[in-house]
Coordinates of C-alpha atoms in Angstrom, one line a residue:
X1 CA -16.0 -3.8 -34.3
X2 CA -17.1 -6.7 -32.2
X3 CA -16.3 -6.8 -28.5
X4 CA -14.2 -9.7 -27.2
X5 CA -16.2 -12.3 -25.1
X6 CA -14.3 -11.5 -21.9
X7 CA -15.1 -7.8 -22.3
X8 CA -18.8 -8.6 -22.9
X9 CA -18.7 -10.6 -19.6
X10 CA -17.0 -7.6 -17.9
X11 CA -19.6 -5.3 -19.1
X12 CA -22.4 -7.6 -17.9
X13 CA -20.8 -7.7 -14.4
X14 CA -20.6 -3.9 -14.4
X15 CA -24.2 -3.5 -15.5
X16 CA -25.3 -5.7 -12.5
X17 CA -23.1 -3.5 -10.2
X18 CA -24.7 -0.3 -11.5
X19 CA -28.2 -1.7 -11.2
X20 CA -27.6 -2.7 -7.6
X21 CA -26.4 0.9 -6.9
X22 CA -29.6 2.3 -8.4
X23 CA -31.7 -0.1 -6.5
X24 CA -30.3 1.0 -3.1
X25 CA -32.6 3.4 -1.5
X26 CA -31.3 6.8 -0.4
X27 CA -30.6 6.7 3.4
X28 CA -32.2 9.6 5.2
X29 CA -29.8 9.4 8.2
X30 CA -26.2 10.0 7.3
X31 CA -23.3 10.1 9.8
X32 CA -22.2 13.6 10.5
X33 CA -19.2 14.9 12.5
X34 CA -18.4 18.5 13.5
X35 CA -16.3 20.5 11.1
X36 CA -14.0 21.9 13.8
X37 CA -13.1 18.4 15.2
X38 CA -12.6 17.2 11.6
X39 CA -10.0 19.9 10.9
X40 CA -8.0 19.1 14.1
X41 CA -8.1 15.3 13.5
X42 CA -7.2 15.8 9.8
X43 CA -4.1 17.8 10.8
X44 CA -3.1 15.1 13.3
X45 CA -3.4 12.4 10.6
X46 CA -1.2 14.4 8.2
X47 CA 1.4 14.6 11.0
X48 CA 1.0 11.0 11.9
X49 CA 1.5 9.8 8.3
X50 CA 4.6 12.0 7.9
X51 CA 6.5 9.8 10.4
X52 CA 5.6 6.5 8.8
X53 CA 6.2 6.3 5.0
X54 CA 3.1 4.5 3.6
X55 CA 1.5 4.4 0.2
X56 CA -1.3 7.0 0.0
X57 CA -4.0 4.7 -1.3
X58 CA -3.5 2.4 1.8
X59 CA -3.7 5.1 4.5
X60 CA -7.4 4.6 5.3
X61 CA -6.8 0.8 5.8
X62 CA -3.8 1.6 8.0
X63 CA -5.9 4.1 10.0
X64 CA -8.5 1.3 10.7
X65 CA -5.7 -1.1 11.6
X66 CA -4.1 1.3 14.0
X67 CA -7.5 1.9 15.7
X68 CA -8.1 -1.8 16.1
X69 CA -4.6 -2.6 17.4
X70 CA -4.7 0.2 19.9
X71 CA -8.1 -0.9 21.2
X72 CA -7.0 -4.6 21.3
X73 CA -4.2 -3.7 23.7
X74 CA -6.4 -1.8 26.2
X75 CA -9.7 -3.8 25.8
X76 CA -11.4 -6.4 23.8
X77 CA -12.8 -5.4 20.3
X78 CA -16.4 -5.1 21.2
X79 CA -19.0 -4.3 18.5
X80 CA -19.9 -1.1 20.4
X81 CA -16.7 0.5 19.1
X82 CA -18.1 0.5 15.5
X83 CA -19.7 3.9 15.8
X84 CA -16.6 5.6 17.2
X85 CA -14.4 3.9 14.6
X86 CA -16.5 5.1 11.6
X87 CA -16.8 8.6 13.0
X88 CA -13.1 8.8 13.6
X89 CA -12.5 7.9 9.9
X90 CA -14.9 10.6 8.8
X91 CA -13.2 13.2 11.1
X92 CA -9.8 12.2 9.6
X93 CA -11.3 12.7 6.1
X94 CA -10.7 9.1 5.0
X95 CA -14.5 9.0 4.4
X96 CA -16.8 11.9 3.3
X97 CA -18.9 13.7 5.9
X98 CA -22.7 13.4 5.7
X99 CA -22.5 10.7 3.0
X100 CA -22.0 7.4 4.9
X101 CA -25.4 5.8 5.9
X102 CA -25.8 5.1 9.6
X103 CA -26.6 1.5 8.7
X104 CA -22.9 1.0 7.9
X105 CA -22.3 1.1 11.7
X106 CA -24.4 -2.1 12.0
X107 CA -22.3 -3.8 9.3
X108 CA -19.0 -2.8 11.0
X109 CA -20.2 -4.0 14.4
X110 CA -21.1 -7.3 12.8
X111 CA -17.6 -7.7 11.4
X112 CA -16.0 -6.8 14.8
X113 CA -18.1 -9.3 16.6
X114 CA -17.2 -12.1 14.2
X115 CA -13.5 -11.4 14.5
X116 CA -13.7 -11.1 18.3
X117 CA -15.2 -14.6 18.4
X118 CA -12.3 -15.8 16.2
X119 CA -9.8 -14.1 18.5
X120 CA -11.2 -15.9 21.5
X121 CA -11.0 -19.3 19.8
X122 CA -7.4 -18.7 18.6
X123 CA -6.5 -17.5 22.1
X124 CA -7.5 -21.0 23.4
X125 CA -5.9 -23.0 20.6
X126 CA -2.5 -21.2 20.3
X127 CA 0.1 -19.7 22.6
X128 CA 3.2 -17.5 22.7
X129 CA 4.9 -16.2 19.6
X130 CA 2.6 -18.2 17.3
X131 CA -0.5 -16.6 18.7
X132 CA 1.0 -13.1 18.5
X133 CA 1.8 -13.7 14.8
X134 CA -1.8 -14.9 14.1
X135 CA -3.3 -11.9 16.0
X136 CA -1.1 -9.4 14.1
X137 CA -2.1 -10.9 10.8
X138 CA -5.8 -11.3 11.4
X139 CA -6.1 -7.7 12.6
X140 CA -4.9 -6.6 9.2
X141 CA -7.5 -8.9 7.5
X142 CA -10.2 -7.5 9.8
X143 CA -9.2 -3.9 8.9
X144 CA -9.4 -4.9 5.2
X145 CA -12.9 -6.3 5.6
X146 CA -14.1 -3.2 7.3
X147 CA -12.5 -1.0 4.7
X148 CA -14.1 -3.0 1.9
X149 CA -17.5 -2.7 3.5
X150 CA -17.2 1.1 3.9
X151 CA -15.7 1.6 0.4
X152 CA -16.6 -1.4 -1.8
X153 CA -14.3 -2.3 -4.7
X154 CA -16.8 -4.1 -6.9
X155 CA -15.6 -2.5 -10.2
X156 CA -12.0 -3.2 -9.3
X157 CA -12.8 -6.8 -8.6
X158 CA -14.6 -7.1 -11.9
X159 CA -11.6 -5.7 -13.9
X160 CA -9.2 -8.0 -12.0
X161 CA -11.4 -11.0 -12.8
X162 CA -11.5 -10.0 -16.5
X163 CA -7.8 -9.7 -16.7
X164 CA -7.3 -12.9 -14.9
X165 CA -9.6 -14.8 -17.3
X166 CA -8.0 -13.2 -20.4
X167 CA -4.5 -13.9 -19.2
X168 CA -4.3 -17.2 -17.4
X169 CA -4.5 -19.3 -20.6
X170 CA -1.9 -17.1 -22.4
X171 CA 0.8 -17.4 -19.7
X172 CA 3.5 -19.9 -20.7
X173 CA 6.3 -20.8 -18.3
X174 CA 9.8 -21.9 -19.4
X175 CA 12.8 -23.0 -17.4
X176 CA 11.0 -24.7 -14.5
X177 CA 7.8 -26.5 -13.6
X178 CA 4.9 -24.8 -11.7
X179 CA 1.8 -26.5 -10.6
X180 CA -1.4 -25.2 -12.3
X181 CA -3.0 -24.2 -9.0
X182 CA 0.1 -22.3 -7.9
X183 CA 0.4 -20.6 -11.3
X184 CA -3.2 -19.4 -11.1
X185 CA -2.7 -18.1 -7.5
X186 CA 0.5 -16.3 -8.4
X187 CA -1.2 -14.8 -11.5
X188 CA -4.0 -13.5 -9.3
X189 CA -1.6 -12.0 -6.8
X190 CA 0.4 -10.3 -9.7
X191 CA -2.7 -8.8 -11.2
X192 CA -4.0 -7.6 -7.8
X193 CA -0.7 -6.0 -6.9
X194 CA -0.3 -4.3 -10.2
X195 CA -3.8 -3.0 -11.0
X196 CA -4.9 -1.7 -7.6
X197 CA -1.5 -1.8 -5.8
X198 CA -2.6 -4.2 -3.2
X199 CA -0.1 -5.0 -0.4
X200 CA 0.3 -8.4 1.2
X201 CA -2.4 -7.7 3.8
X202 CA -5.1 -7.1 1.1
X203 CA -3.9 -10.1 -0.9
X204 CA -4.1 -12.2 2.3
X205 CA -7.7 -10.9 2.9
X206 CA -8.7 -12.1 -0.6
X207 CA -6.9 -15.5 -0.3
X208 CA -8.4 -15.9 3.2
X209 CA -11.9 -15.6 1.7
X210 CA -10.9 -18.1 -1.0
X211 CA -9.9 -20.7 1.5
X212 CA -12.9 -20.0 3.7
X213 CA -15.8 -19.4 1.3
X214 CA -18.7 -17.8 3.0
X215 CA -16.5 -16.0 5.6
X216 CA -18.1 -12.7 4.9
X217 CA -21.4 -14.1 6.3
X218 CA -19.8 -16.6 8.7
X219 CA -21.9 -18.3 11.4
X220 CA -20.6 -19.9 14.6
X221 CA -20.0 -23.2 12.8
X222 CA -17.7 -21.6 10.1
X223 CA -15.9 -19.5 12.7
X224 CA -15.1 -22.7 14.6
X225 CA -13.9 -24.5 11.4
X226 CA -11.8 -21.4 10.6
X227 CA -10.1 -21.4 14.0
X228 CA -9.3 -25.1 13.9
X229 CA -7.7 -24.8 10.4
X230 CA -6.2 -21.4 10.9
X231 CA -2.5 -22.4 11.2
X232 CA -2.5 -24.4 8.0
X233 CA -4.2 -21.7 6.0
X234 CA -1.9 -19.0 7.5
X235 CA 1.2 -21.0 6.4
X236 CA -0.2 -21.7 2.9
X237 CA -1.1 -18.0 2.3
X238 CA 2.3 -16.9 3.4
X239 CA 3.9 -19.5 1.2
X240 CA 2.0 -18.0 -1.8
X241 CA 3.0 -14.4 -0.8
X242 CA 6.7 -15.4 -0.6
X243 CA 6.8 -17.5 -3.7
X244 CA 10.2 -17.1 -5.5
X245 CA 8.7 -16.8 -9.0
X246 CA 6.3 -13.9 -8.0
X247 CA 8.6 -11.1 -9.2
X248 CA 9.2 -12.8 -12.5
X249 CA 5.5 -13.2 -13.1
X250 CA 4.9 -9.5 -12.2
X251 CA 7.5 -8.5 -14.8
X252 CA 6.0 -10.8 -17.5
X253 CA 2.4 -9.4 -17.3
X254 CA 3.5 -5.7 -16.9
X255 CA 2.4 -4.7 -20.4
X256 CA -1.1 -6.3 -20.0
X257 CA -1.4 -4.7 -16.5
X258 CA -1.0 -1.2 -18.0
X259 CA -3.7 -1.9 -20.5
X260 CA -6.2 -3.1 -17.9
X261 CA -5.3 -0.2 -15.6
X262 CA -6.4 2.2 -18.4
X263 CA -9.5 0.2 -19.0
X264 CA -10.3 0.2 -15.3
X265 CA -9.8 4.0 -15.0
X266 CA -12.0 4.5 -18.1
X267 CA -14.8 2.5 -16.4
X268 CA -14.5 4.5 -13.2
X269 CA -14.5 7.7 -15.2
X270 CA -17.4 6.9 -17.5
X271 CA -19.4 4.7 -15.1
X272 CA -22.7 3.7 -16.9
X273 CA -21.6 5.4 -20.1
X274 CA -18.8 2.9 -20.6
X275 CA -21.1 0.7 -22.9
X276 CA -21.3 3.5 -25.5
X277 CA -17.6 4.1 -25.4
X278 CA -16.7 0.4 -25.8
X279 CA -18.9 0.1 -28.9
X280 CA -17.3 3.1 -30.7
X281 CA -13.5 2.4 -31.2
X282 CA -12.7 6.0 -32.3
X283 CA -14.3 7.5 -29.2
X284 CA -12.7 4.9 -27.0
X285 CA -9.2 5.8 -28.4
X286 CA -9.8 9.5 -28.0
X287 CA -11.0 9.1 -24.4
X288 CA -8.2 6.7 -23.6
X289 CA -5.6 9.1 -25.0
X290 CA -6.9 12.0 -22.9
X291 CA -6.9 9.8 -19.8
X292 CA -3.4 8.5 -20.4
X293 CA -2.0 12.1 -20.6
X294 CA -3.9 13.0 -17.4
X295 CA -2.3 10.0 -15.7
X296 CA 1.1 11.1 -16.9
X297 CA 0.5 14.5 -15.2
X298 CA -0.9 12.7 -12.1
X299 CA 2.2 10.5 -11.9
X300 CA 4.4 13.6 -11.9
X301 CA 2.2 15.1 -9.1
X302 CA 2.4 11.8 -7.1
X303 CA 6.2 11.8 -7.5
X304 CA 6.3 15.4 -6.2
X305 CA 4.0 14.5 -3.3
X306 CA 5.8 11.3 -2.4
X307 CA 9.2 13.0 -2.6
X308 CA 7.9 15.8 -0.3
X309 CA 6.5 13.2 2.2
X310 CA 9.8 11.4 2.1
X311 CA 11.7 14.6 2.6
X312 CA 9.5 15.6 5.6
X313 CA 9.9 12.1 7.1
X314 CA 13.6 12.1 6.7
X315 CA 14.1 15.7 7.9
X316 CA 12.0 15.2 11.0
X317 CA 13.7 11.9 11.8
X318 CA 17.2 13.4 11.2
X319 CA 16.5 16.5 13.3
X320 CA 15.3 14.4 16.2
X321 CA 18.3 12.2 16.0
X322 CA 20.6 15.2 15.7
X323 CA 19.1 16.7 18.9
X324 CA 18.9 13.5 20.8
X325 CA 22.1 11.8 19.8
X326 CA 24.5 13.8 17.5
X327 CA 24.7 17.1 19.4
X328 CA 24.9 15.5 22.9
X329 CA 27.6 13.1 21.7
X330 CA 29.7 15.9 20.3
X331 CA 29.2 18.2 23.3
X332 CA 29.6 15.7 26.2
X333 CA 31.8 12.9 24.7
X334 CA 34.0 14.7 22.1
X335 CA 33.7 18.1 23.9
X336 CA 33.6 20.1 20.7
X337 CA 31.1 20.6 17.8
X338 CA 32.0 20.0 14.2
X339 CA 29.4 22.0 12.3
X340 CA 30.3 20.7 8.8
X341 CA 29.2 17.0 9.3
X342 CA 26.1 18.1 11.2
X343 CA 25.1 20.5 8.3
X344 CA 25.8 17.8 5.7
X345 CA 23.8 15.3 7.6
X346 CA 20.8 17.6 7.8
X347 CA 20.9 19.0 4.3
X348 CA 22.2 16.1 2.1
X349 CA 19.4 13.5 2.5
X350 CA 16.5 15.9 1.5
X351 CA 18.6 17.4 -1.2
X352 CA 19.4 14.0 -2.7
X353 CA 15.7 13.1 -2.7
X354 CA 14.9 16.4 -4.4
X355 CA 17.5 15.8 -7.1
X356 CA 16.2 12.2 -7.8
X357 CA 12.6 13.6 -8.3
X358 CA 14.0 16.2 -10.8
X359 CA 15.8 13.5 -12.9
X360 CA 12.8 11.2 -13.5
X361 CA 11.9 11.0 -17.2
X362 CA 8.2 11.0 -18.2
X363 CA 6.8 8.5 -20.7
X364 CA 7.0 9.3 -24.5
X365 CA 4.3 9.6 -27.2
X366 CA 5.5 6.2 -28.5
X367 CA 4.6 4.8 -25.1
X368 CA 1.0 6.2 -25.4
X369 CA 0.6 4.7 -28.9
X370 CA 1.6 1.3 -27.7
X371 CA -0.9 1.4 -24.8
X372 CA -3.7 2.4 -27.2
X373 CA -2.8 -0.5 -29.6
X374 CA -2.9 -2.9 -26.7
X375 CA -6.2 -1.6 -25.5
X376 CA -7.8 -2.1 -28.9
X377 CA -6.5 -5.7 -29.0
X378 CA -8.0 -6.4 -25.6
X379 CA -11.4 -4.8 -26.2
X380 CA -11.9 -5.9 -29.8
X381 CA -9.3 -8.5 -30.8
X382 CA -9.5 -11.1 -28.0
X383 CA -5.6 -11.3 -28.1
X384 CA -4.1 -14.8 -28.5
X385 CA -0.4 -13.8 -28.2
X386 CA 1.3 -15.8 -25.5
X387 CA 3.0 -14.2 -22.6
X388 CA 6.3 -15.9 -21.8
X389 CA 7.5 -16.0 -18.2
X390 CA 11.0 -17.2 -17.9
X391 CA 11.5 -18.9 -14.6
X392 CA 15.1 -20.0 -15.0
X393 CA 18.0 -17.7 -14.0
X394 CA 20.7 -16.6 -16.4
X395 CA 23.4 -17.8 -13.9
X396 CA 24.3 -21.2 -12.6
X397 CA 22.6 -22.3 -9.4
X398 CA 25.1 -24.9 -7.9
X399 CA 26.7 -24.1 -4.6
X400 CA 30.2 -23.3 -6.0
X401 CA 28.9 -20.7 -8.4
X402 CA 26.6 -19.2 -5.7
X403 CA 29.6 -18.9 -3.4
X404 CA 31.5 -17.1 -6.1
X405 CA 28.5 -14.7 -6.8
X406 CA 28.0 -13.8 -3.2
X407 CA 31.7 -13.4 -2.6
X408 CA 31.9 -10.9 -5.5
X409 CA 28.8 -9.1 -4.2
X410 CA 30.4 -8.8 -0.7
X411 CA 33.5 -7.4 -2.3
X412 CA 31.3 -4.8 -4.1
X413 CA 29.8 -3.9 -0.7
X414 CA 33.2 -3.4 0.8
X415 CA 34.4 -1.3 -2.1
X416 CA 31.4 1.0 -2.2
X417 CA 31.0 1.6 1.5
X418 CA 34.8 1.7 1.9
X419 CA 35.0 4.6 -0.6
X420 CA 32.1 6.4 1.2
X421 CA 33.6 5.9 4.7
X422 CA 37.0 7.2 3.4
X423 CA 35.3 10.3 2.1
X424 CA 33.5 10.9 5.4
X425 CA 36.8 10.6 7.3
X426 CA 38.3 13.3 5.0
X427 CA 35.4 15.5 6.0
X428 CA 36.1 14.8 9.7
X429 CA 32.9 12.9 10.4
X430 CA 33.0 11.2 13.8
X431 CA 31.8 7.6 14.4
X432 CA 28.2 8.6 15.2
X433 CA 27.8 11.3 12.5
X434 CA 29.3 8.9 9.9
X435 CA 26.9 6.1 11.0
X436 CA 23.9 8.5 10.7
X437 CA 25.1 9.7 7.2
X438 CA 25.3 6.0 6.0
X439 CA 21.9 5.2 7.5
X440 CA 20.1 8.1 5.8
X441 CA 22.0 7.6 2.5
X442 CA 20.8 4.1 2.3
X443 CA 17.2 4.9 3.3
X444 CA 17.0 7.8 0.9
X445 CA 18.3 5.6 -1.9
X446 CA 15.7 3.0 -1.2
X447 CA 12.9 5.6 -1.1
X448 CA 14.2 7.1 -4.3
X449 CA 14.0 3.7 -6.0
X450 CA 10.4 3.3 -4.9
X451 CA 9.5 6.7 -6.2
X452 CA 11.2 5.9 -9.5
X453 CA 9.1 2.8 -9.8
X454 CA 6.0 5.0 -9.4
X455 CA 7.2 6.9 -12.5
X456 CA 7.2 3.6 -14.5
X457 CA 3.6 2.8 -13.6
X458 CA 2.4 3.4 -17.2
X459 CA 5.5 2.7 -19.1
X460 CA 5.3 -0.2 -21.6
X461 CA 8.3 0.7 -23.7
X462 CA 11.6 0.4 -21.8
X463 CA 14.6 2.6 -22.6
X464 CA 17.9 0.9 -23.2
X465 CA 20.2 1.3 -20.3
X466 CA 23.3 3.4 -21.2
X467 CA 26.8 2.8 -20.0
X468 CA 26.7 5.6 -17.4
X469 CA 23.3 4.5 -16.1
X470 CA 24.6 0.9 -15.9
X471 CA 27.5 2.0 -13.7
X472 CA 25.3 4.1 -11.5
X473 CA 22.9 1.2 -11.0
X474 CA 25.8 -1.2 -10.4
X475 CA 27.6 0.8 -7.7
X476 CA 24.4 2.0 -6.1
X477 CA 23.1 -1.6 -5.7
X478 CA 24.8 -2.2 -2.3
X479 CA 23.4 1.2 -1.0
X480 CA 19.8 0.5 -2.1
X481 CA 20.1 -3.1 -0.8
X482 CA 21.2 -1.9 2.6
X483 CA 18.4 0.7 2.5
X484 CA 15.8 -1.9 1.8
X485 CA 17.0 -4.1 4.7
X486 CA 17.1 -1.1 7.1
X487 CA 13.6 0.1 5.9
X488 CA 12.2 -3.3 6.7
X489 CA 13.8 -3.4 10.2
X490 CA 13.0 0.3 10.9
X491 CA 9.3 -0.4 10.3
X492 CA 9.3 -2.8 13.2
X493 CA 11.0 -0.3 15.5
X494 CA 9.7 3.0 14.4
X495 CA 9.7 4.8 17.8
X496 CA 8.0 7.9 16.4
X497 CA 5.1 5.9 15.0
X498 CA 4.8 3.9 18.2
X499 CA 4.7 7.0 20.4
X500 CA 2.0 8.6 18.3
X501 CA -0.1 5.4 18.0
X502 CA 0.0 4.2 21.6
X503 CA 0.8 7.3 23.8
X504 CA -0.5 10.3 21.9
X505 CA -3.3 9.0 19.7
X506 CA -5.4 7.2 22.3
X507 CA -6.0 10.2 24.6
X508 CA -6.1 12.6 21.6
X509 CA -8.9 10.6 20.0
X510 CA -10.8 10.2 23.3
X511 CA -10.6 14.0 23.8
X512 CA -11.8 14.7 20.2
X513 CA -14.8 12.3 20.6
X514 CA -15.7 13.9 24.0
X515 CA -15.3 17.4 22.6
X516 CA -17.6 16.6 19.7
X517 CA -20.3 15.3 22.0
X518 CA -20.0 18.5 24.0
X519 CA -20.4 20.6 20.8
X520 CA -23.6 18.6 20.1
X521 CA -24.8 19.4 23.6
X522 CA -24.2 23.1 23.0
X523 CA -26.1 22.9 19.7
X524 CA -29.1 21.4 21.5
X525 CA -29.0 24.1 24.1
X526 CA -28.8 26.8 21.5
X527 CA -31.8 25.3 19.6
X528 CA -33.8 25.1 22.9
X529 CA -33.2 28.8 23.5
X530 CA -34.4 29.8 20.1
X531 CA -37.6 27.7 20.6
X532 CA -38.4 29.0 24.1
X533 CA -41.7 30.8 24.3

């Protein structure tokens, strides 16, 4: 069977990537850290990540970002910090030990120097709240660039480009008008978010490079141009990220995304052998089927891990709040302890999360067959089937109907939370323990929804929603909605993360770096003793 033109182009891009890898000479000097400091730092990172619920594949980027933010507060981001930054990532096991070439430090230092020059220009041009917004945003983009240098995503970018090219002509919009440029940008965002689970910061990094071509190798002239046009580009990128039709487009390309995710994972798995696989349809199907089943198992493991992380996060937060607020309130204000509400508050949130994980249904064999059919069409058939994205809503948009909809939604809120509060009063919850119960109920419900979405990562066949499931979704909507709002706000005021990042982490990392240097000194002394005549 003949390969489709876009798959041929993808293969050619991959071939160039693999040739570049083979052409790179083996570096003799690799960055090495001490095993004992690595173990201690790794444990710290595990503890740190347990108090801040982040996606696992973004943790390395967040670690770089934390490091840069902490240093920006106490000092300027000088290129000299590059070595310590890379070593810290290796100690934390975000990067492998004895595998990263020392030349990478030069590249990281170059990036830090470039952004420091940009920071200085922005500091002169902007002031107050606007400058803080720009600095917060650009730190994330800088962390992305460093992350991409240390762990390049050339294969991922090639697969994203292939899907973009194969999909953009097939997308048809109905119900509203959308400019062609905005359509292409939104499609690019949807593909990036779906295939490699990019967050807004990673998308911003790629769009930033789109608006400032040559930024990766920017000279003083381009840095000045970037600073002078920064505000306009910042607003444009944020408008793209918050576009109202983005979710609809994400839903429209869902089936195509699953197909390209499997193709991407086959490429990563087979590497240079992918050409043989693509030219043999039966072998491709067999390899894809094995991979899909492995991914189903991996999803189940990810659900378990995510649930466990969420349970630990909730349990630690709840225990701290119980010790700091709930017990003192009952002892000193109410002057008696009611153990039932405290026990329910401690046990119920983790138990609810555990039960949610147990009720997640894995994909079926029919789902696997559909993915395999779609993969064949993409690789060999050059699919021409249009993808319809409906932009219009199924409800009327005028102000009178909107008022009615929001009024009914408010009534639903009152009914749901009214019933819950009534039940808490029957169980003798006081004002504080009741507020904590509602807080954790909403947060757990939102976390559970995110974990359920993880379970749908490879689902292309959607089950029909039964009557019971419909009513559960309907009455849980206010709870999940409140949890989403609280989660967004709580991220900004996460006291535990702030204490660890700015009070504990800085002296801890300084001590670890100093201790590692001392261990190096001891090794030298030991070698000198062995070589004495």
